XYZ file of C-alpha atoms in Angstrom:
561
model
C -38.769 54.832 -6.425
C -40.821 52.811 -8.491
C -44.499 54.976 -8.904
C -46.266 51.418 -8.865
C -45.527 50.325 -5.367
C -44.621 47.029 -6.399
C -40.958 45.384 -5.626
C -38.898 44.132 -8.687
C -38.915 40.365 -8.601
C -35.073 39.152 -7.594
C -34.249 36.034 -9.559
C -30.731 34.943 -7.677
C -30.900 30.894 -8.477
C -31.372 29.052 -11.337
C -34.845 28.088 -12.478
C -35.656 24.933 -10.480
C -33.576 24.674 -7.770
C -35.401 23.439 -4.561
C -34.803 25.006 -1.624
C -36.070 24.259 2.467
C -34.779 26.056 5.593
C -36.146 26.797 8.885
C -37.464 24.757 11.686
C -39.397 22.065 9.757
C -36.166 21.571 7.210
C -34.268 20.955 10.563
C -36.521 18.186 11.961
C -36.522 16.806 8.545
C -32.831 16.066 8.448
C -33.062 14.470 12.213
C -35.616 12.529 11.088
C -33.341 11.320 7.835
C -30.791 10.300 10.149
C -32.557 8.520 12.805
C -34.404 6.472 10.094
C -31.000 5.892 8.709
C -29.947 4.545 12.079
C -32.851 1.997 13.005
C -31.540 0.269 10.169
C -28.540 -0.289 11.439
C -29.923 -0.814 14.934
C -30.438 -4.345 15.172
C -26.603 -5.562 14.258
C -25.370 -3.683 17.623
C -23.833 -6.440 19.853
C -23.198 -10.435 20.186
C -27.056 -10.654 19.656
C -27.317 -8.619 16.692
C -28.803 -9.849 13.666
C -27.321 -9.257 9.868
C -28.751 -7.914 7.092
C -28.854 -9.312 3.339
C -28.554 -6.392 0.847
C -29.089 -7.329 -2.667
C -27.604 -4.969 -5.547
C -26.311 -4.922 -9.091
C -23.085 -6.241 -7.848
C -24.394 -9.635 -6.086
C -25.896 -10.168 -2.026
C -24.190 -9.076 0.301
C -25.049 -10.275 3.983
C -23.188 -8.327 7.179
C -23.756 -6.922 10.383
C -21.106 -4.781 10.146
C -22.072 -0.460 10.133
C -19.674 0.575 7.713
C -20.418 -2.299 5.154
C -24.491 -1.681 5.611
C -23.642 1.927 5.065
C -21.743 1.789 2.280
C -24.178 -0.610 0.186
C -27.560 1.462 0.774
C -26.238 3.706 -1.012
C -28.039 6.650 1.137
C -28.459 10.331 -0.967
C -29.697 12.375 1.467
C -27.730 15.261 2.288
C -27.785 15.344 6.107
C -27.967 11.359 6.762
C -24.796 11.257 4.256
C -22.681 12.678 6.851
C -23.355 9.273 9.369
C -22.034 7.300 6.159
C -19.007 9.301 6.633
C -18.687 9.115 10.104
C -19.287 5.268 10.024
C -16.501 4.514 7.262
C -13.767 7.017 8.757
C -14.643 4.971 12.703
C -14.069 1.884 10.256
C -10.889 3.629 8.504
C -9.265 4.942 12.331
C -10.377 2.272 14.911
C -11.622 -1.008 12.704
C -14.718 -1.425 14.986
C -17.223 0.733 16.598
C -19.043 1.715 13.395
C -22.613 1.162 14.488
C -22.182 2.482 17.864
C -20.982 5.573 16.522
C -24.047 5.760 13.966
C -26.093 5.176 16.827
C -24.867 8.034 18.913
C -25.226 10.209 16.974
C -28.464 9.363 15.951
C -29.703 9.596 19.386
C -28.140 12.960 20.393
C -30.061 14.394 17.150
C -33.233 12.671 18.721
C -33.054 13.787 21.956
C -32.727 17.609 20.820
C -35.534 17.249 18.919
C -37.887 18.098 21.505
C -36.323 21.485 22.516
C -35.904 22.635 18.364
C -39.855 22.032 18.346
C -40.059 24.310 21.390
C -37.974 27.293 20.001
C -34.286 26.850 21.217
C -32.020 28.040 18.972
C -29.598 25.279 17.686
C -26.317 26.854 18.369
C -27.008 26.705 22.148
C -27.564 23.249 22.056
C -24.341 22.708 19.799
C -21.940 24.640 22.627
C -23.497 22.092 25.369
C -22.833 19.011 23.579
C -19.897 20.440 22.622
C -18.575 20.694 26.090
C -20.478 17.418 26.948
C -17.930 15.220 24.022
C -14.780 17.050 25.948
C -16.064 16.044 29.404
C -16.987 12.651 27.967
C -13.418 11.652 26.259
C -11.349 13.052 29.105
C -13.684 10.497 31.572
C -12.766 7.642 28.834
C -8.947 8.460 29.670
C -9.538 8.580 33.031
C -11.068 5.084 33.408
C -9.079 3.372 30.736
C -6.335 0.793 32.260
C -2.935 0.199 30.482
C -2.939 -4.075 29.785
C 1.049 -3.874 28.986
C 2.685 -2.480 32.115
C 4.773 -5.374 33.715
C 3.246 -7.888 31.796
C 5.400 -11.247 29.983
C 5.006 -11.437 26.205
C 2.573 -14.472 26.660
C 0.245 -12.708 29.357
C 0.767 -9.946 26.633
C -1.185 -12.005 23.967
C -3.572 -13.277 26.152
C -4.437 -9.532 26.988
C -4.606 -8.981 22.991
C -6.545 -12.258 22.559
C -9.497 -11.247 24.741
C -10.362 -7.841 22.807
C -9.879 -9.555 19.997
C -12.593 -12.005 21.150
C -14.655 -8.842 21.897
C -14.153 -7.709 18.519
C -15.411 -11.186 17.237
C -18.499 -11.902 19.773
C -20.687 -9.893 17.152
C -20.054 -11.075 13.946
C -20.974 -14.395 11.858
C -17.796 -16.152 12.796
C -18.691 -15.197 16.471
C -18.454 -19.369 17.085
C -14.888 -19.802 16.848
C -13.781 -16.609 18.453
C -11.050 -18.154 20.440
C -9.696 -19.763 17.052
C -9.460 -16.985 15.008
C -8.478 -14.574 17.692
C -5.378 -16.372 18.311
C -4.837 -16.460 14.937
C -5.362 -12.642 15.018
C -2.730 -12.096 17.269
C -0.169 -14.332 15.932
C -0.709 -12.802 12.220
C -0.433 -9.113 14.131
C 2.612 -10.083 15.960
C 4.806 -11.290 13.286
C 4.593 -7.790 11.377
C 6.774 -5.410 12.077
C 6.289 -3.914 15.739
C 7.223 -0.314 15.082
C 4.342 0.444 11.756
C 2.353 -2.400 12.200
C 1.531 -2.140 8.734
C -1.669 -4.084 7.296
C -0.775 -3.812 4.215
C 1.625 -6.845 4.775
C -1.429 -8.811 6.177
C -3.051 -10.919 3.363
C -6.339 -12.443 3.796
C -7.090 -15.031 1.036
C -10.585 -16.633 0.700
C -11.231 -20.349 -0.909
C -14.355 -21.661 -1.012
C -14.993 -25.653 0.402
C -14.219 -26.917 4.386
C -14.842 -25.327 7.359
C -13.983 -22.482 9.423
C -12.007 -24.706 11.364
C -9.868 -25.541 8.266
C -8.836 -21.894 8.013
C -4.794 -21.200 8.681
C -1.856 -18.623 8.869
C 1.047 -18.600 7.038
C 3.671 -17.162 8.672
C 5.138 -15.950 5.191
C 3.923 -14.950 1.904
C 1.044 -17.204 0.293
C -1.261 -16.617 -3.363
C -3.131 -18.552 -5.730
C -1.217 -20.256 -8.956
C -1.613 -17.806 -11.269
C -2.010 -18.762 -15.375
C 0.453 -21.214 -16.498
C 1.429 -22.812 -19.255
C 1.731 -26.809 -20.377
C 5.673 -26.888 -18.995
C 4.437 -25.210 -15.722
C 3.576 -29.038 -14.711
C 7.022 -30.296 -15.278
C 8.385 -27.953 -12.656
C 9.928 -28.356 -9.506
C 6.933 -27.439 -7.040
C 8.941 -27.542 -3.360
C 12.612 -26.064 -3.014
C 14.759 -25.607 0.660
C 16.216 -21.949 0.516
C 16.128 -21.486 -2.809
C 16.592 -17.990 -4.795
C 14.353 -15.710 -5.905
C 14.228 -13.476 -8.628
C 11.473 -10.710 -8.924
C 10.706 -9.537 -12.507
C 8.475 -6.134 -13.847
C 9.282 -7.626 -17.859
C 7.722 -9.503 -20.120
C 9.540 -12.972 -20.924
C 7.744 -13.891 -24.193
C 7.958 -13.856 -28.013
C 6.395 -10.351 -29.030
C 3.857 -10.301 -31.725
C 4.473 -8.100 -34.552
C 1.911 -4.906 -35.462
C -0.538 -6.003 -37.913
C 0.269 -3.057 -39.966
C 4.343 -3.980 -39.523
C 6.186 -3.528 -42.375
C 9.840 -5.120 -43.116
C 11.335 -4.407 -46.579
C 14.584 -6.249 -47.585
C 17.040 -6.634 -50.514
C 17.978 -9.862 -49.497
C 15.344 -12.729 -49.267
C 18.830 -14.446 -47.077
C 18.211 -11.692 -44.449
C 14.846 -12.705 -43.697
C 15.749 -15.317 -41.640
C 18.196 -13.381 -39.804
C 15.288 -10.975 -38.700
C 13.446 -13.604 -37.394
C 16.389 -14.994 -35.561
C 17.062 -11.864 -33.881
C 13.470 -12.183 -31.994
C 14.399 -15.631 -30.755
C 17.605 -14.695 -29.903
C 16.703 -11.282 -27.392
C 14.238 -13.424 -25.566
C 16.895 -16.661 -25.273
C 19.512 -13.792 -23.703
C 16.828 -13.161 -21.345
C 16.269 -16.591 -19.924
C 20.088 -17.167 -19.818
C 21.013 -14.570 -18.219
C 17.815 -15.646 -15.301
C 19.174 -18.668 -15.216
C 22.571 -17.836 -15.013
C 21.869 -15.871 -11.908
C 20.831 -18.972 -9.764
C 17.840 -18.358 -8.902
C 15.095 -21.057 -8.233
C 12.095 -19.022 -8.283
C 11.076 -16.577 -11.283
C 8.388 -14.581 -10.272
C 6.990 -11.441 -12.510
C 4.608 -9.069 -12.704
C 3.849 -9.435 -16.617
C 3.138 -12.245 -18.474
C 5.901 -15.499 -18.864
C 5.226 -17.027 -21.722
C 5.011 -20.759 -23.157
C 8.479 -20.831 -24.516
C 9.896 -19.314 -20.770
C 7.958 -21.412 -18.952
C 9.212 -24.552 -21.163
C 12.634 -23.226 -20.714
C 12.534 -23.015 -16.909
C 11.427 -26.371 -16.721
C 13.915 -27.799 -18.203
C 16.230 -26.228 -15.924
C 14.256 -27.006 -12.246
C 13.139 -23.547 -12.246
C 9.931 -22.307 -10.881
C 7.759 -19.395 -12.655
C 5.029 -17.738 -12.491
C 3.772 -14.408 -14.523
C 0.916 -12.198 -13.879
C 1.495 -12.018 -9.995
C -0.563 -9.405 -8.360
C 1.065 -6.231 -7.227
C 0.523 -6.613 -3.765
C 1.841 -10.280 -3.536
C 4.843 -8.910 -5.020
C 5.568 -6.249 -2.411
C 4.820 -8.858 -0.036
C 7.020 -11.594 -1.298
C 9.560 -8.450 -1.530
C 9.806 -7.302 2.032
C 9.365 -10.742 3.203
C 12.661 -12.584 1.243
C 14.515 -9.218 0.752
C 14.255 -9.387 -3.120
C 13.945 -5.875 -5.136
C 11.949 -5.945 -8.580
C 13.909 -5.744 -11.581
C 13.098 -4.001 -14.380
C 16.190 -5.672 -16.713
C 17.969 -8.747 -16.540
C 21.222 -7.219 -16.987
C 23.907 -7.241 -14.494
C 21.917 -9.032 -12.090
C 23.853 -9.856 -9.013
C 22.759 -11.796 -5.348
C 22.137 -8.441 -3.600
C 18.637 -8.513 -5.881
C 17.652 -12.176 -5.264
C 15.827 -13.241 -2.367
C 15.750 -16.224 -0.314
C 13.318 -18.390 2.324
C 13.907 -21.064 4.113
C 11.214 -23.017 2.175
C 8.860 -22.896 -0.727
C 6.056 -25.000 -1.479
C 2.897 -25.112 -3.768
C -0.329 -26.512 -1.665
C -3.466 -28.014 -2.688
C -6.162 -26.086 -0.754
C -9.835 -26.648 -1.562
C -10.396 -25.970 -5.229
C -7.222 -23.735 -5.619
C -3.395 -24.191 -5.879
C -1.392 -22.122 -3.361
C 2.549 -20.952 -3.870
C 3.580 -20.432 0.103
C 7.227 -18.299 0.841
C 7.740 -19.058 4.727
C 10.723 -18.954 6.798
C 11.450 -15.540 5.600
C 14.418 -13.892 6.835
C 13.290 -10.286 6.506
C 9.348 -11.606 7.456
C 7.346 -9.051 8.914
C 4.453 -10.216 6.785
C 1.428 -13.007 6.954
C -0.700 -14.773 5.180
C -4.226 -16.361 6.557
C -6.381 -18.584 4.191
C -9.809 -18.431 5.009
C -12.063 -21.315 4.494
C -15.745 -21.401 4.046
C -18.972 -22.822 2.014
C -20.110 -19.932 0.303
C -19.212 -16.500 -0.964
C -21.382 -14.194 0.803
C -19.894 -16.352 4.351
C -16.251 -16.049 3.318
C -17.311 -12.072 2.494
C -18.338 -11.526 5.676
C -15.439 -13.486 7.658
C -13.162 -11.851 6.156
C -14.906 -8.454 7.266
C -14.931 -9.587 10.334
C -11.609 -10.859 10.570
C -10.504 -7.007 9.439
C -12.360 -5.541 12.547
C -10.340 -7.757 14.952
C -7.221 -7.339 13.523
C -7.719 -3.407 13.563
C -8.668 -3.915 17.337
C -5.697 -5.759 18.058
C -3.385 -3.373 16.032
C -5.050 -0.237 18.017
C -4.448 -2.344 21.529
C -0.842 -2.805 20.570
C -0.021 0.778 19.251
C -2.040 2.098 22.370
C -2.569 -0.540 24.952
C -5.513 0.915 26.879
C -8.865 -0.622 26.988
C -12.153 0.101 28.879
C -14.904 -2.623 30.295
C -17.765 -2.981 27.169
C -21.322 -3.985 27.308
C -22.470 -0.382 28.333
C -20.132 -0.083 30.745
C -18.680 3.038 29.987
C -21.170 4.710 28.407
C -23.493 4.258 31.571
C -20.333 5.941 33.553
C -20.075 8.473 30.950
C -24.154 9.144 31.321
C -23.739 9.306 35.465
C -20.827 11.708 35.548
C -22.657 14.233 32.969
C -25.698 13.819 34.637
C -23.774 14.821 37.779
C -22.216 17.396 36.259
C -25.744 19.132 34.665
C -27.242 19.295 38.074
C -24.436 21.600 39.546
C -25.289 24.552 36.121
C -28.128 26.732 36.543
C -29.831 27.659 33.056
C -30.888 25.448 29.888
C -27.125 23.920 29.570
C -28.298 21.398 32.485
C -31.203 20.394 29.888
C -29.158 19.902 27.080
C -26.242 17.947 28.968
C -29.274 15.531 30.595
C -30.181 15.165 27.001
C -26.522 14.160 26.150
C -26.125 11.867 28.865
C -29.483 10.261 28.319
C -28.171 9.374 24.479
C -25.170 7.729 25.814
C -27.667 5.071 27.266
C -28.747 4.191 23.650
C -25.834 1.568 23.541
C -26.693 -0.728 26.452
C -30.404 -0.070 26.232
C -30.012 -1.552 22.337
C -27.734 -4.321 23.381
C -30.678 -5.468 25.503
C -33.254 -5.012 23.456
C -30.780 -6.866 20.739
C -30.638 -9.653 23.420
C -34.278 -10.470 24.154
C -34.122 -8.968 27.203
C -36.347 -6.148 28.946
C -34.141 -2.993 28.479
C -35.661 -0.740 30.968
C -35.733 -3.051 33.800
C -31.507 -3.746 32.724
C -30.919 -0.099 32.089
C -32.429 0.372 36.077
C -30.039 -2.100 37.565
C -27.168 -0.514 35.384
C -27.817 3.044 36.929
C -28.015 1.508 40.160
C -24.728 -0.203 39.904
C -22.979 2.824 39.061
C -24.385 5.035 41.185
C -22.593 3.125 44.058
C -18.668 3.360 45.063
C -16.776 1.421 42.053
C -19.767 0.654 39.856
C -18.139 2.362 37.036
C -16.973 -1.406 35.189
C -20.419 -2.509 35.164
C -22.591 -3.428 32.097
C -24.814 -5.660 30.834
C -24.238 -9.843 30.200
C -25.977 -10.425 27.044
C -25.680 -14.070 27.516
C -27.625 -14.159 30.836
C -29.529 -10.626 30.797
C -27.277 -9.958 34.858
C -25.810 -6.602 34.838
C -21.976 -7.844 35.459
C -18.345 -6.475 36.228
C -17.908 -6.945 32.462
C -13.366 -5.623 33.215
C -13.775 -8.680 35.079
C -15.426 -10.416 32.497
C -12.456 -9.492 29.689
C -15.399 -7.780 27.567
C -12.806 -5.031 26.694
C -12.239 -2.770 23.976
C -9.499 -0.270 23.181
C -10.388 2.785 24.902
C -9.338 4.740 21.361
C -12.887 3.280 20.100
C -14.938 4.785 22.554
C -12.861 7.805 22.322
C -13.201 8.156 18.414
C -17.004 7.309 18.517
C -18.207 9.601 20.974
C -16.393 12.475 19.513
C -17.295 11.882 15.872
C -20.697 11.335 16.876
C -21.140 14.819 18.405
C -19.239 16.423 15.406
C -21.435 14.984 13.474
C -24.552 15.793 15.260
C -23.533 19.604 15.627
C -23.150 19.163 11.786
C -26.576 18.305 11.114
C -27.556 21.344 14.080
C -25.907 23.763 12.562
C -27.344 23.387 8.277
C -30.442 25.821 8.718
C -31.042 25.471 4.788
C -30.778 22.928 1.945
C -30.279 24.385 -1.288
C -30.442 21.351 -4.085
C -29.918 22.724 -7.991
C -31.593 21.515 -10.678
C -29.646 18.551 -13.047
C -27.923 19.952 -15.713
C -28.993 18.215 -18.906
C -26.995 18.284 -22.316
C -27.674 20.912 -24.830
C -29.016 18.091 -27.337
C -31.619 16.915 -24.714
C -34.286 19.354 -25.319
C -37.012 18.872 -28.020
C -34.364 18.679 -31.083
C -35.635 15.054 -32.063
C -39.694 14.669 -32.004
C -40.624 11.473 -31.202
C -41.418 8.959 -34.107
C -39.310 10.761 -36.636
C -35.944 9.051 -38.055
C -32.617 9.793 -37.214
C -31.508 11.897 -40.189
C -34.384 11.644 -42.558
C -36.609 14.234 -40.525
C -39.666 12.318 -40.885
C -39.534 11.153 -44.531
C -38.373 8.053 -43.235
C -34.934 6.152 -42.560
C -32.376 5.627 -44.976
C -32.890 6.107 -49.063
C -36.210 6.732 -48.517
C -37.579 3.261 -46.975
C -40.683 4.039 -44.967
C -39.885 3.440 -41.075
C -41.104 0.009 -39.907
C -43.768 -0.074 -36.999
């Protein structure tokens, strides 16, 4: 026992680490993440405005969740987790990333109220726990299946409307109808089973219009560096053959610190004959396997790309890796590493190639593939930041419109569902005696965040929409009501074809209440202090030279000021 009556002081962290817990540490983070949200809160909807973010890399301008999310750059510990949530709704489902920021936002600022007045956070963590389930088996309830008994064109038309949904919100919002057909048609020529993006290309060239924007059912990519001979080559062939290359095809340049020694000055010549002559057995034996079409991953150099020429072959080095794969899968070419022994099992073929003047920029375009699950759309546009952003759109819609087709059920939009959701928890809460009923009401009032912000987003007076809404649903099959941004009417928005797949919803509401019982359950931040290099501290004095410890720099020169 120590005879002082003092405790020994416990020293369990290392000098200067910061830490907060308790009730005020808790509001704190809520308050991080609902400031984090009202930024966002504006781009919800067809009404939504963008924001320009400017940072080292250039401006960026978007109304897109994930993108705003990703480019703040946020380093709070608790709002960091609605960054994740946003970019893994973005990484699932394609769309939905500010709704699901918003949500769970709002179920952190509804609890607020009953932290402040003593509840203890795990209760209200089991209630909205048991609120997401009830939610997300509702969504499955009301969701209809668009494919059942329906003809492959009433099938796109389906596909075409949430892809117009997808589109209503963003900058290229007027021509939806354009670009969602060409959605669909680029989705439906890759393969049905994977549906994999990664054989969708989007290229971007700056000049024309939207309007001037098309899909190539096939492989397309900019002319990549050529050159003087590339000019005299053939530029358009009818099912030609192509060879894929992973090899260099040019002269290699000795080490500067090469060294040849010989006893013959009549060898030297030999020695440099040998160089020409391993790169001329490479472009023989190319040529001599008829193809048309040399493409390669590394460089083709001026002698190759005179040689080709000469024979009516086309070349081109330096093509990215994921044209390649692309132009693979789509003529049925595989990527030689040699040009030995190459046979017409390795070349490729398409019905037609053809380089294209578009804008500014020279295009090479593979179509009529016979092996073509793969697409190509060129976007056109007058600047950067605008082709940036179409393109991010354009990503959204075609996730939508992958989703629909791997899992062809979709729910009415414009706060449709979520009102439905709010009404059947709401329901449900008034039939459970205890707190539970508060916490669900609290729930269900947070679902309303998404139609109350799509009218505020729309000019339009959100309580006295948000009113009509509950009355709607309230009555016998009101459940496909929501708000019509356009006119401010609360509408049969199924009706309407204001769909989405019903795996957004889904997704959104229960990463949103993950994330919110996340942020609930983190009673304490500990933050540790920056670990700084062990020549940081005090071993240089300011003013004094670097090695002449004050007496100066160099032999003894005094230091300029």
């Amino acid at each position: 026992m120590n005879p002082y009556g003092m405790q020994p002081q416990i020293i369990l962290l290392k000098e200067g680490t910061d830490t907060s817990q308790g009730m005020p540490h808790l509001i704190s983070n809520i308050n991080a993440c609902v400031a984090v949200a009202d930024v966002v809160r504006t781009t919800l909807g067809p009404r939504g405005m963008d924001k320009l973010i400017h940072d080292e890399r250039g401006v960026t301008i978007s109304n897109d969740g994930a993108t705003i999310m990703k480019k703040l750059d946020i380093v709070h510990p608790a709002a960091k987790s609605l960054v994740d949530i946003s970019l893994s709704q973005d990484a699932e489902v394609g769309d939905g990333t500010t709704t699901v920021v918003l949500l769970a936002a709002e179920f952190l600022n509804q609890c607020k109220a009953f932290l402040e007045e003593g509840v203890h956070p795990q209760v209200i963590i089991k209630a909205y726990r048991e609120a997401s389930v009830m939610a997300v088996g509702r969504v499955k309830e009301i969701a209809t299946h668009i494919h059942e008994g329906k003809s492959d064109e009433e099938k796109k038309e389906l596909l075409k409307k949430c892809a117009i949904t997808s589109l209503n919100s963003k900058l290229v919002s007027g021509e939806k109808d354009f670009f969602a057909a060409m959605v669909v048609d680029a989705v439906s020529v890759l393969d049905p089973v994977s549906v994999d993006l990664s054989m969708l290309g989007v290229k971007k060239v700056q000049g024309g219009g939207l309007r001037d924007s098309f899909l190539v059912r096939g492989v397309a990519f900019k002319k990549t560096f050529s050159y003087a001979g590339f000019e005299m080559q053939p530029k358009c062939y009818d099912d030609p053959k192509i060879l894929l290359l992973n090899i260099e095809l040019e002269l290699k340049s000795e080490k500067d610190n090469a060294e040849v020694r010989l006893d013959d000055p009549a060898k030297y010549q030999a020695i440099v004959d040998a160089e020409w002559n391993i790169i001329y057995d490479k472009l023989d034996k190319c040529a001599a396997s008829g193809a048309k079409i040399v493409l390669s991953r590394l460089a083709i150099g001026d002698l190759a790309t005179q040689y080709f020429a000469d024979r009516d072959i086309f070349c081109a080095g330096r093509v990215p890796e994921e044209d390649m794969k692309r132009v693979a899968d789509a003529t049925g070419a595989s990527v030689q590493t040699t040009v030995n022994n190459l046979r017409d099992s390795c070349l490729g073929t398409c019905a037609k190639f053809e380089e294209r003047q578009v804008g500014g920029e020279r295009f090479n375009l593979f179509t009529g593939c016979p092996d073509a699950h793969t697409a190509t759309i060129v976007l056109r546009g007058g600047s950067e930041q605008f082709l940036d952003e179409a393109q991010r759109s354009l990503h959204d819609a075609i996730m939508i419109v992958r989703r629909t087709l791997k899992n062809p059920n979709v729910v009415p939009g414009g706060g449709a569902v979520d009102m439905e959701l709010s009404r059947m928890i709401r329901k449900h809460a008034s039939t459970i005696a205890g707190k539970s009923q508060l916490f669900l009401n609290a729930f269900a009032k947070a679902l309303e965040v998404i139609p109350r912000q799509l009218a505020d987003n729309s000019g339009f007076d959100a309580t006295d929409v948000l009113n009509r809404l509950r009355q709607k649903h309230a009555m016998e099959g009101g459940q496909n009501y929501g708000i019509d941004v356009n006119s401010g009417q609360v509408v049969d928005t199924f009706e309407a074809y204001v769909w989405e797949p019903s795996l957004v919803k889904i997704n959104a509401i229960s990463s949103a209440a993950e994330a919110a019982c996340v942020v609930l359950s983190a009673d304490e931040t500990v933050r540790n202090p920056k670990s700084q290099p062990p020549d940081a501290t005090g071993m240089q004095q300011p003013g004094m030279g670097g090695r002449g410890r004050g007496r100066g720099r160099g032999r003894g020169r005094p230091m300029m000021r």
